[in-house]
């Protein structure tokens, strides 16, 4: 769209907004293109929302708690109980306990989805007209926010196996004001171990923010949360959208030192004092207490992912090892647009990024066993 220069800001001309997964309404689809959870939230979450409205409808006419105090306490309890990994909660919780760290509510910042948390984080820790280091292929909102805040995003190419080039990123960080990457990474699905992340932190400047986006950590084996016990410049970003079946409600959060969280709160209160509405806080608090349910569903998704990836490999596709609720795959004899189009014809939506370097890959969200069996049949027939 062209904008009247006299009416709109100069910054608007260069904005390149984020493009979400499509949501067509021309027919019913099996929707495997936005990394949403395959399962609904448990009944206690629904009951909490219905109960809040029936008990006191006036809540909708009153402002919510601007600090999300009860929710932050529930999130802290959830992380301490699970270690930040639903699919591997016992080992992850043991690792967090061994670190000596107990997460408290003053280490939690809540926002309207992790995208808003990321935006406020960019403003809090990174400076305009400075450089921020990120992988070349990672969450596509990072370059959007860098452009929005007039920052230079230094995008470091991945290695040939699609893993992060840690040494190259550290080298670039010497000239930058901060670093951010998703772990597990998106859209590739590959995760660095906690030990690998710590090796980076040991070599990284203590006075610069080191941001790890753990949107998909619940489907893997490790979280970097234990490292918060040692590294005050570490900031971990999480979301309810993926593992907690919350994409339609919007809740994201950051975990960091109390000082860092206080700084993010100052930015929040300078932008939007009430980012989490009363129904969101009510539902998210209930969800944070349903850890047994979400651990079960996250393990089920991880099991389905591994079976589906094995089936794709046997059908001739190259599948990148995944620690997420999606897989990243290509076929040596088929273009990704062709795979995407044929799958869509069959009534299934997957994602294709027309980005140099990954243009022949499709990203496939893991649904139920039934949904993935249907998709596998289509992709085998191709």
PDB file of C-alpha atoms in Angstrom, residues 41-248:
ATOM      1  CA  UNK A  41      -7.404 -26.654  27.060  1.00  0.00           C
ATOM      2  CA  UNK A  42      -8.687 -28.806  29.934  1.00  0.00           C
ATOM      3  CA  UNK A  43     -12.135 -28.267  31.446  1.00  0.00           C
ATOM      4  CA  UNK A  44     -10.868 -26.370  34.524  1.00  0.00           C
ATOM      5  CA  UNK A  45      -9.726 -23.551  32.221  1.00  0.00           C
ATOM      6  CA  UNK A  46     -13.165 -23.287  30.617  1.00  0.00           C
ATOM      7  CA  UNK A  47     -14.847 -23.519  34.016  1.00  0.00           C
ATOM      8  CA  UNK A  48     -12.649 -20.744  35.397  1.00  0.00           C
ATOM      9  CA  UNK A  49     -13.713 -18.331  32.660  1.00  0.00           C
ATOM     10  CA  UNK A  50     -17.389 -19.252  32.890  1.00  0.00           C
ATOM     11  CA  UNK A  51     -17.249 -19.051  36.663  1.00  0.00           C
ATOM     12  CA  UNK A  52     -15.625 -15.633  36.655  1.00  0.00           C
ATOM     13  CA  UNK A  53     -18.372 -14.224  34.443  1.00  0.00           C
ATOM     14  CA  UNK A  54     -21.279 -15.865  36.229  1.00  0.00           C
ATOM     15  CA  UNK A  55     -20.059 -14.977  39.716  1.00  0.00           C
ATOM     16  CA  UNK A  56     -19.346 -11.335  38.972  1.00  0.00           C
ATOM     17  CA  UNK A  57     -20.184  -9.931  35.506  1.00  0.00           C
ATOM     18  CA  UNK A  58     -19.034  -6.535  36.782  1.00  0.00           C
ATOM     19  CA  UNK A  59     -15.464  -7.802  36.307  1.00  0.00           C
ATOM     20  CA  UNK A  60     -15.819  -6.928  32.626  1.00  0.00           C
ATOM     21  CA  UNK A  61     -16.523  -3.320  33.592  1.00  0.00           C
ATOM     22  CA  UNK A  62     -13.471  -3.033  35.821  1.00  0.00           C
ATOM     23  CA  UNK A  63      -9.805  -2.819  34.895  1.00  0.00           C
ATOM     24  CA  UNK A  64      -7.787  -6.005  35.480  1.00  0.00           C
ATOM     25  CA  UNK A  65      -4.797  -6.270  37.803  1.00  0.00           C
ATOM     26  CA  UNK A  66      -2.116  -4.364  35.863  1.00  0.00           C
ATOM     27  CA  UNK A  67       0.623  -6.495  37.416  1.00  0.00           C
ATOM     28  CA  UNK A  68      -1.069  -9.914  36.891  1.00  0.00           C
ATOM     29  CA  UNK A  69       0.024 -10.783  40.436  1.00  0.00           C
ATOM     30  CA  UNK A  70      -1.948 -14.017  40.925  1.00  0.00           C
ATOM     31  CA  UNK A  71      -1.055 -15.210  37.429  1.00  0.00           C
ATOM     32  CA  UNK A  72       2.650 -14.541  37.925  1.00  0.00           C
ATOM     33  CA  UNK A  73       2.576 -16.589  41.125  1.00  0.00           C
ATOM     34  CA  UNK A  74       0.863 -19.438  39.252  1.00  0.00           C
ATOM     35  CA  UNK A  75       3.420 -19.290  36.428  1.00  0.00           C
ATOM     36  CA  UNK A  76       6.312 -19.372  38.896  1.00  0.00           C
ATOM     37  CA  UNK A  77       4.792 -22.429  40.587  1.00  0.00           C
ATOM     38  CA  UNK A  78       4.265 -24.103  37.198  1.00  0.00           C
ATOM     39  CA  UNK A  79       7.887 -23.572  36.182  1.00  0.00           C
ATOM     40  CA  UNK A  80       9.234 -24.804  39.491  1.00  0.00           C
ATOM     41  CA  UNK A  81       7.084 -27.928  39.238  1.00  0.00           C
ATOM     42  CA  UNK A  82       7.907 -28.787  35.593  1.00  0.00           C
ATOM     43  CA  UNK A  83      11.310 -27.187  35.076  1.00  0.00           C
ATOM     44  CA  UNK A  84       9.884 -25.497  31.994  1.00  0.00           C
ATOM     45  CA  UNK A  85       9.562 -28.670  29.900  1.00  0.00           C
ATOM     46  CA  UNK A  86       6.176 -30.416  29.912  1.00  0.00           C
ATOM     47  CA  UNK A  87       7.351 -33.315  27.742  1.00  0.00           C
ATOM     48  CA  UNK A  88      10.291 -34.046  30.063  1.00  0.00           C
ATOM     49  CA  UNK A  89       9.081 -32.511  33.316  1.00  0.00           C
ATOM     50  CA  UNK A  90      10.745 -34.808  35.862  1.00  0.00           C
ATOM     51  CA  UNK A  91      14.273 -34.332  34.530  1.00  0.00           C
ATOM     52  CA  UNK A  92      13.737 -30.650  33.817  1.00  0.00           C
ATOM     53  CA  UNK A  93      12.387 -30.001  37.316  1.00  0.00           C
ATOM     54  CA  UNK A  94      15.363 -31.873  38.806  1.00  0.00           C
ATOM     55  CA  UNK A  95      17.770 -29.733  36.750  1.00  0.00           C
ATOM     56  CA  UNK A  96      16.097 -26.549  37.971  1.00  0.00           C
ATOM     57  CA  UNK A  97      16.217 -27.713  41.592  1.00  0.00           C
ATOM     58  CA  UNK A  98      19.872 -28.718  41.254  1.00  0.00           C
ATOM     59  CA  UNK A  99      20.706 -25.178  40.127  1.00  0.00           C
ATOM     60  CA  UNK A 100      19.498 -23.875  43.483  1.00  0.00           C
ATOM     61  CA  UNK A 101      17.116 -21.467  41.747  1.00  0.00           C
ATOM     62  CA  UNK A 102      13.532 -21.055  42.879  1.00  0.00           C
ATOM     63  CA  UNK A 103      11.551 -18.961  40.438  1.00  0.00           C
ATOM     64  CA  UNK A 104       9.452 -16.286  42.128  1.00  0.00           C
ATOM     65  CA  UNK A 105       6.738 -13.963  40.854  1.00  0.00           C
ATOM     66  CA  UNK A 106       9.133 -10.995  40.743  1.00  0.00           C
ATOM     67  CA  UNK A 107      11.052 -12.927  38.055  1.00  0.00           C
ATOM     68  CA  UNK A 108       7.966 -13.116  35.782  1.00  0.00           C
ATOM     69  CA  UNK A 109       6.685 -10.512  33.317  1.00  0.00           C
ATOM     70  CA  UNK A 110       3.325 -11.092  31.596  1.00  0.00           C
ATOM     71  CA  UNK A 111       2.176  -9.659  28.277  1.00  0.00           C
ATOM     72  CA  UNK A 112      -0.474  -9.969  25.592  1.00  0.00           C
ATOM     73  CA  UNK A 113       1.152 -12.935  23.865  1.00  0.00           C
ATOM     74  CA  UNK A 114       4.894 -13.475  23.567  1.00  0.00           C
ATOM     75  CA  UNK A 115       4.937 -11.159  20.532  1.00  0.00           C
ATOM     76  CA  UNK A 116       4.104  -8.190  22.742  1.00  0.00           C
ATOM     77  CA  UNK A 117       6.627  -9.417  25.319  1.00  0.00           C
ATOM     78  CA  UNK A 118       9.265  -9.518  22.584  1.00  0.00           C
ATOM     79  CA  UNK A 119       8.399  -6.000  21.453  1.00  0.00           C
ATOM     80  CA  UNK A 120       8.741  -4.596  24.961  1.00  0.00           C
ATOM     81  CA  UNK A 121      11.909  -6.634  25.426  1.00  0.00           C
ATOM     82  CA  UNK A 122      13.487  -5.108  22.302  1.00  0.00           C
ATOM     83  CA  UNK A 123      12.719  -1.640  23.705  1.00  0.00           C
ATOM     84  CA  UNK A 124      14.029  -2.512  27.175  1.00  0.00           C
ATOM     85  CA  UNK A 125      17.341  -4.158  26.329  1.00  0.00           C
ATOM     86  CA  UNK A 126      18.368  -3.090  22.813  1.00  0.00           C
ATOM     87  CA  UNK A 127      19.158   0.398  21.524  1.00  0.00           C
ATOM     88  CA  UNK A 128      18.035   2.110  18.345  1.00  0.00           C
ATOM     89  CA  UNK A 129      20.803   2.577  15.772  1.00  0.00           C
ATOM     90  CA  UNK A 130      22.681  -0.350  17.322  1.00  0.00           C
ATOM     91  CA  UNK A 131      23.096  -3.950  16.144  1.00  0.00           C
ATOM     92  CA  UNK A 132      21.304  -7.016  17.504  1.00  0.00           C
ATOM     93  CA  UNK A 133      22.512 -10.531  16.670  1.00  0.00           C
ATOM     94  CA  UNK A 134      20.103 -13.267  15.571  1.00  0.00           C
ATOM     95  CA  UNK A 135      20.238 -16.378  13.359  1.00  0.00           C
ATOM     96  CA  UNK A 136      19.505 -15.834   9.681  1.00  0.00           C
ATOM     97  CA  UNK A 137      16.600 -18.271   9.825  1.00  0.00           C
ATOM     98  CA  UNK A 138      14.664 -17.871  13.058  1.00  0.00           C
ATOM     99  CA  UNK A 139      11.403 -16.352  14.235  1.00  0.00           C
ATOM    100  CA  UNK A 140      10.369 -13.870  11.570  1.00  0.00           C
ATOM    101  CA  UNK A 141       9.163 -11.277  14.080  1.00  0.00           C
ATOM    102  CA  UNK A 142      12.756 -10.484  15.109  1.00  0.00           C
ATOM    103  CA  UNK A 143      13.532  -8.501  11.930  1.00  0.00           C
ATOM    104  CA  UNK A 144      10.109  -6.847  12.179  1.00  0.00           C
ATOM    105  CA  UNK A 145      10.833  -5.491  15.651  1.00  0.00           C
ATOM    106  CA  UNK A 146      14.379  -4.540  14.723  1.00  0.00           C
ATOM    107  CA  UNK A 147      12.999  -2.445  11.890  1.00  0.00           C
ATOM    108  CA  UNK A 148      10.229  -1.042  14.069  1.00  0.00           C
ATOM    109  CA  UNK A 149      12.761   0.237  16.621  1.00  0.00           C
ATOM    110  CA  UNK A 150      15.414   1.322  14.081  1.00  0.00           C
ATOM    111  CA  UNK A 151      17.887  -1.406  14.988  1.00  0.00           C
ATOM    112  CA  UNK A 152      20.266  -3.269  12.721  1.00  0.00           C
ATOM    113  CA  UNK A 153      19.581  -7.000  12.934  1.00  0.00           C
ATOM    114  CA  UNK A 154      22.751  -8.947  12.156  1.00  0.00           C
ATOM    115  CA  UNK A 155      21.462 -12.287  10.863  1.00  0.00           C
ATOM    116  CA  UNK A 156      24.080 -15.026  11.146  1.00  0.00           C
ATOM    117  CA  UNK A 157      23.756 -17.934   8.659  1.00  0.00           C
ATOM    118  CA  UNK A 158      23.019 -21.374  10.062  1.00  0.00           C
ATOM    119  CA  UNK A 159      25.440 -24.250   9.683  1.00  0.00           C
ATOM    120  CA  UNK A 160      24.950 -26.800   6.913  1.00  0.00           C
ATOM    121  CA  UNK A 161      23.026 -29.064   9.288  1.00  0.00           C
ATOM    122  CA  UNK A 162      20.700 -26.105  10.109  1.00  0.00           C
ATOM    123  CA  UNK A 163      22.012 -25.756  13.669  1.00  0.00           C
ATOM    124  CA  UNK A 164      23.025 -22.359  15.054  1.00  0.00           C
ATOM    125  CA  UNK A 165      26.561 -21.201  14.349  1.00  0.00           C
ATOM    126  CA  UNK A 166      27.366 -20.339  17.946  1.00  0.00           C
ATOM    127  CA  UNK A 167      30.905 -19.088  17.387  1.00  0.00           C
ATOM    128  CA  UNK A 168      29.873 -16.820  14.525  1.00  0.00           C
ATOM    129  CA  UNK A 169      27.056 -15.378  16.617  1.00  0.00           C
ATOM    130  CA  UNK A 170      29.431 -14.728  19.514  1.00  0.00           C
ATOM    131  CA  UNK A 171      31.892 -13.038  17.179  1.00  0.00           C
ATOM    132  CA  UNK A 172      29.180 -10.703  15.904  1.00  0.00           C
ATOM    133  CA  UNK A 173      27.987  -9.977  19.442  1.00  0.00           C
ATOM    134  CA  UNK A 174      31.230  -8.128  20.193  1.00  0.00           C
ATOM    135  CA  UNK A 175      29.969  -5.275  17.981  1.00  0.00           C
ATOM    136  CA  UNK A 176      26.305  -5.515  18.988  1.00  0.00           C
ATOM    137  CA  UNK A 177      24.179  -4.410  21.928  1.00  0.00           C
ATOM    138  CA  UNK A 178      22.482  -7.779  22.373  1.00  0.00           C
ATOM    139  CA  UNK A 179      21.561 -11.216  21.049  1.00  0.00           C
ATOM    140  CA  UNK A 180      18.286 -13.073  20.564  1.00  0.00           C
ATOM    141  CA  UNK A 181      17.473 -16.533  19.233  1.00  0.00           C
ATOM    142  CA  UNK A 182      14.754 -19.150  19.534  1.00  0.00           C
ATOM    143  CA  UNK A 183      15.647 -22.406  21.252  1.00  0.00           C
ATOM    144  CA  UNK A 184      14.424 -24.753  19.888  1.00  0.00           C
ATOM    145  CA  UNK A 185      14.803 -22.715  16.761  1.00  0.00           C
ATOM    146  CA  UNK A 186      11.959 -21.920  14.404  1.00  0.00           C
ATOM    147  CA  UNK A 187      11.299 -22.854  11.679  1.00  0.00           C
ATOM    148  CA  UNK A 188      13.990 -25.567  11.796  1.00  0.00           C
ATOM    149  CA  UNK A 189      13.037 -27.200  15.124  1.00  0.00           C
ATOM    150  CA  UNK A 190      16.642 -27.824  16.260  1.00  0.00           C
ATOM    151  CA  UNK A 191      17.542 -27.159  19.907  1.00  0.00           C
ATOM    152  CA  UNK A 192      20.804 -26.296  21.600  1.00  0.00           C
ATOM    153  CA  UNK A 193      21.418 -28.120  24.872  1.00  0.00           C
ATOM    154  CA  UNK A 194      21.542 -26.138  28.090  1.00  0.00           C
ATOM    155  CA  UNK A 195      25.269 -26.876  28.233  1.00  0.00           C
ATOM    156  CA  UNK A 196      25.774 -25.384  24.762  1.00  0.00           C
ATOM    157  CA  UNK A 197      23.869 -22.239  25.720  1.00  0.00           C
ATOM    158  CA  UNK A 198      25.956 -21.896  28.869  1.00  0.00           C
ATOM    159  CA  UNK A 199      29.155 -22.180  26.850  1.00  0.00           C
ATOM    160  CA  UNK A 200      27.917 -19.198  24.837  1.00  0.00           C
ATOM    161  CA  UNK A 201      27.033 -17.244  27.980  1.00  0.00           C
ATOM    162  CA  UNK A 202      30.508 -17.828  29.432  1.00  0.00           C
ATOM    163  CA  UNK A 203      32.014 -16.070  26.411  1.00  0.00           C
ATOM    164  CA  UNK A 204      29.320 -13.397  26.124  1.00  0.00           C
ATOM    165  CA  UNK A 205      29.625  -9.885  27.637  1.00  0.00           C
ATOM    166  CA  UNK A 206      27.962  -9.690  31.052  1.00  0.00           C
ATOM    167  CA  UNK A 207      26.608  -6.200  30.384  1.00  0.00           C
ATOM    168  CA  UNK A 208      24.565  -7.160  27.301  1.00  0.00           C
ATOM    169  CA  UNK A 209      21.191  -8.906  27.221  1.00  0.00           C
ATOM    170  CA  UNK A 210      21.231 -12.522  26.054  1.00  0.00           C
ATOM    171  CA  UNK A 211      17.667 -13.467  25.074  1.00  0.00           C
ATOM    172  CA  UNK A 212      16.516 -17.058  24.576  1.00  0.00           C
ATOM    173  CA  UNK A 213      13.036 -17.476  23.119  1.00  0.00           C
ATOM    174  CA  UNK A 214      11.679 -20.779  24.452  1.00  0.00           C
ATOM    175  CA  UNK A 215       8.291 -20.751  22.723  1.00  0.00           C
ATOM    176  CA  UNK A 216       8.656 -24.465  21.907  1.00  0.00           C
ATOM    177  CA  UNK A 217      10.738 -25.706  24.836  1.00  0.00           C
ATOM    178  CA  UNK A 218       7.877 -27.688  26.372  1.00  0.00           C
ATOM    179  CA  UNK A 219       8.039 -30.224  23.532  1.00  0.00           C
ATOM    180  CA  UNK A 220      11.778 -30.880  23.921  1.00  0.00           C
ATOM    181  CA  UNK A 221      14.045 -32.170  26.655  1.00  0.00           C
ATOM    182  CA  UNK A 222      15.687 -29.120  28.285  1.00  0.00           C
ATOM    183  CA  UNK A 223      15.139 -25.513  29.284  1.00  0.00           C
ATOM    184  CA  UNK A 224      17.765 -22.873  30.010  1.00  0.00           C
ATOM    185  CA  UNK A 225      15.835 -21.689  33.086  1.00  0.00           C
ATOM    186  CA  UNK A 226      18.453 -23.186  35.481  1.00  0.00           C
ATOM    187  CA  UNK A 227      21.044 -20.825  33.991  1.00  0.00           C
ATOM    188  CA  UNK A 228      19.169 -17.867  35.483  1.00  0.00           C
ATOM    189  CA  UNK A 229      20.828 -18.838  38.768  1.00  0.00           C
ATOM    190  CA  UNK A 230      24.211 -17.783  37.368  1.00  0.00           C
ATOM    191  CA  UNK A 231      23.635 -15.279  34.569  1.00  0.00           C
ATOM    192  CA  UNK A 232      21.851 -12.018  35.359  1.00  0.00           C
ATOM    193  CA  UNK A 233      21.906 -10.910  31.717  1.00  0.00           C
ATOM    194  CA  UNK A 234      19.877 -13.939  30.571  1.00  0.00           C
ATOM    195  CA  UNK A 235      16.241 -13.298  29.623  1.00  0.00           C
ATOM    196  CA  UNK A 236      13.968 -16.227  28.746  1.00  0.00           C
ATOM    197  CA  UNK A 237      10.779 -15.679  26.736  1.00  0.00           C
ATOM    198  CA  UNK A 238       7.899 -18.164  26.940  1.00  0.00           C
ATOM    199  CA  UNK A 239       4.354 -18.437  25.593  1.00  0.00           C
ATOM    200  CA  UNK A 240       1.071 -20.096  26.504  1.00  0.00           C
ATOM    201  CA  UNK A 241       0.117 -20.321  22.811  1.00  0.00           C
ATOM    202  CA  UNK A 242       1.880 -23.577  21.953  1.00  0.00           C
ATOM    203  CA  UNK A 243       2.010 -26.043  24.822  1.00  0.00           C
ATOM    204  CA  UNK A 244      -0.838 -24.572  26.887  1.00  0.00           C
ATOM    205  CA  UNK A 245      -3.464 -24.484  24.081  1.00  0.00           C
ATOM    206  CA  UNK A 246      -3.810 -20.709  24.456  1.00  0.00           C
ATOM    207  CA  UNK A 247      -3.230 -19.246  20.983  1.00  0.00           C
ATOM    208  CA  UNK A 248      -6.756 -17.821  20.855  1.00  0.00           C
TER     209      UNK A 248
END
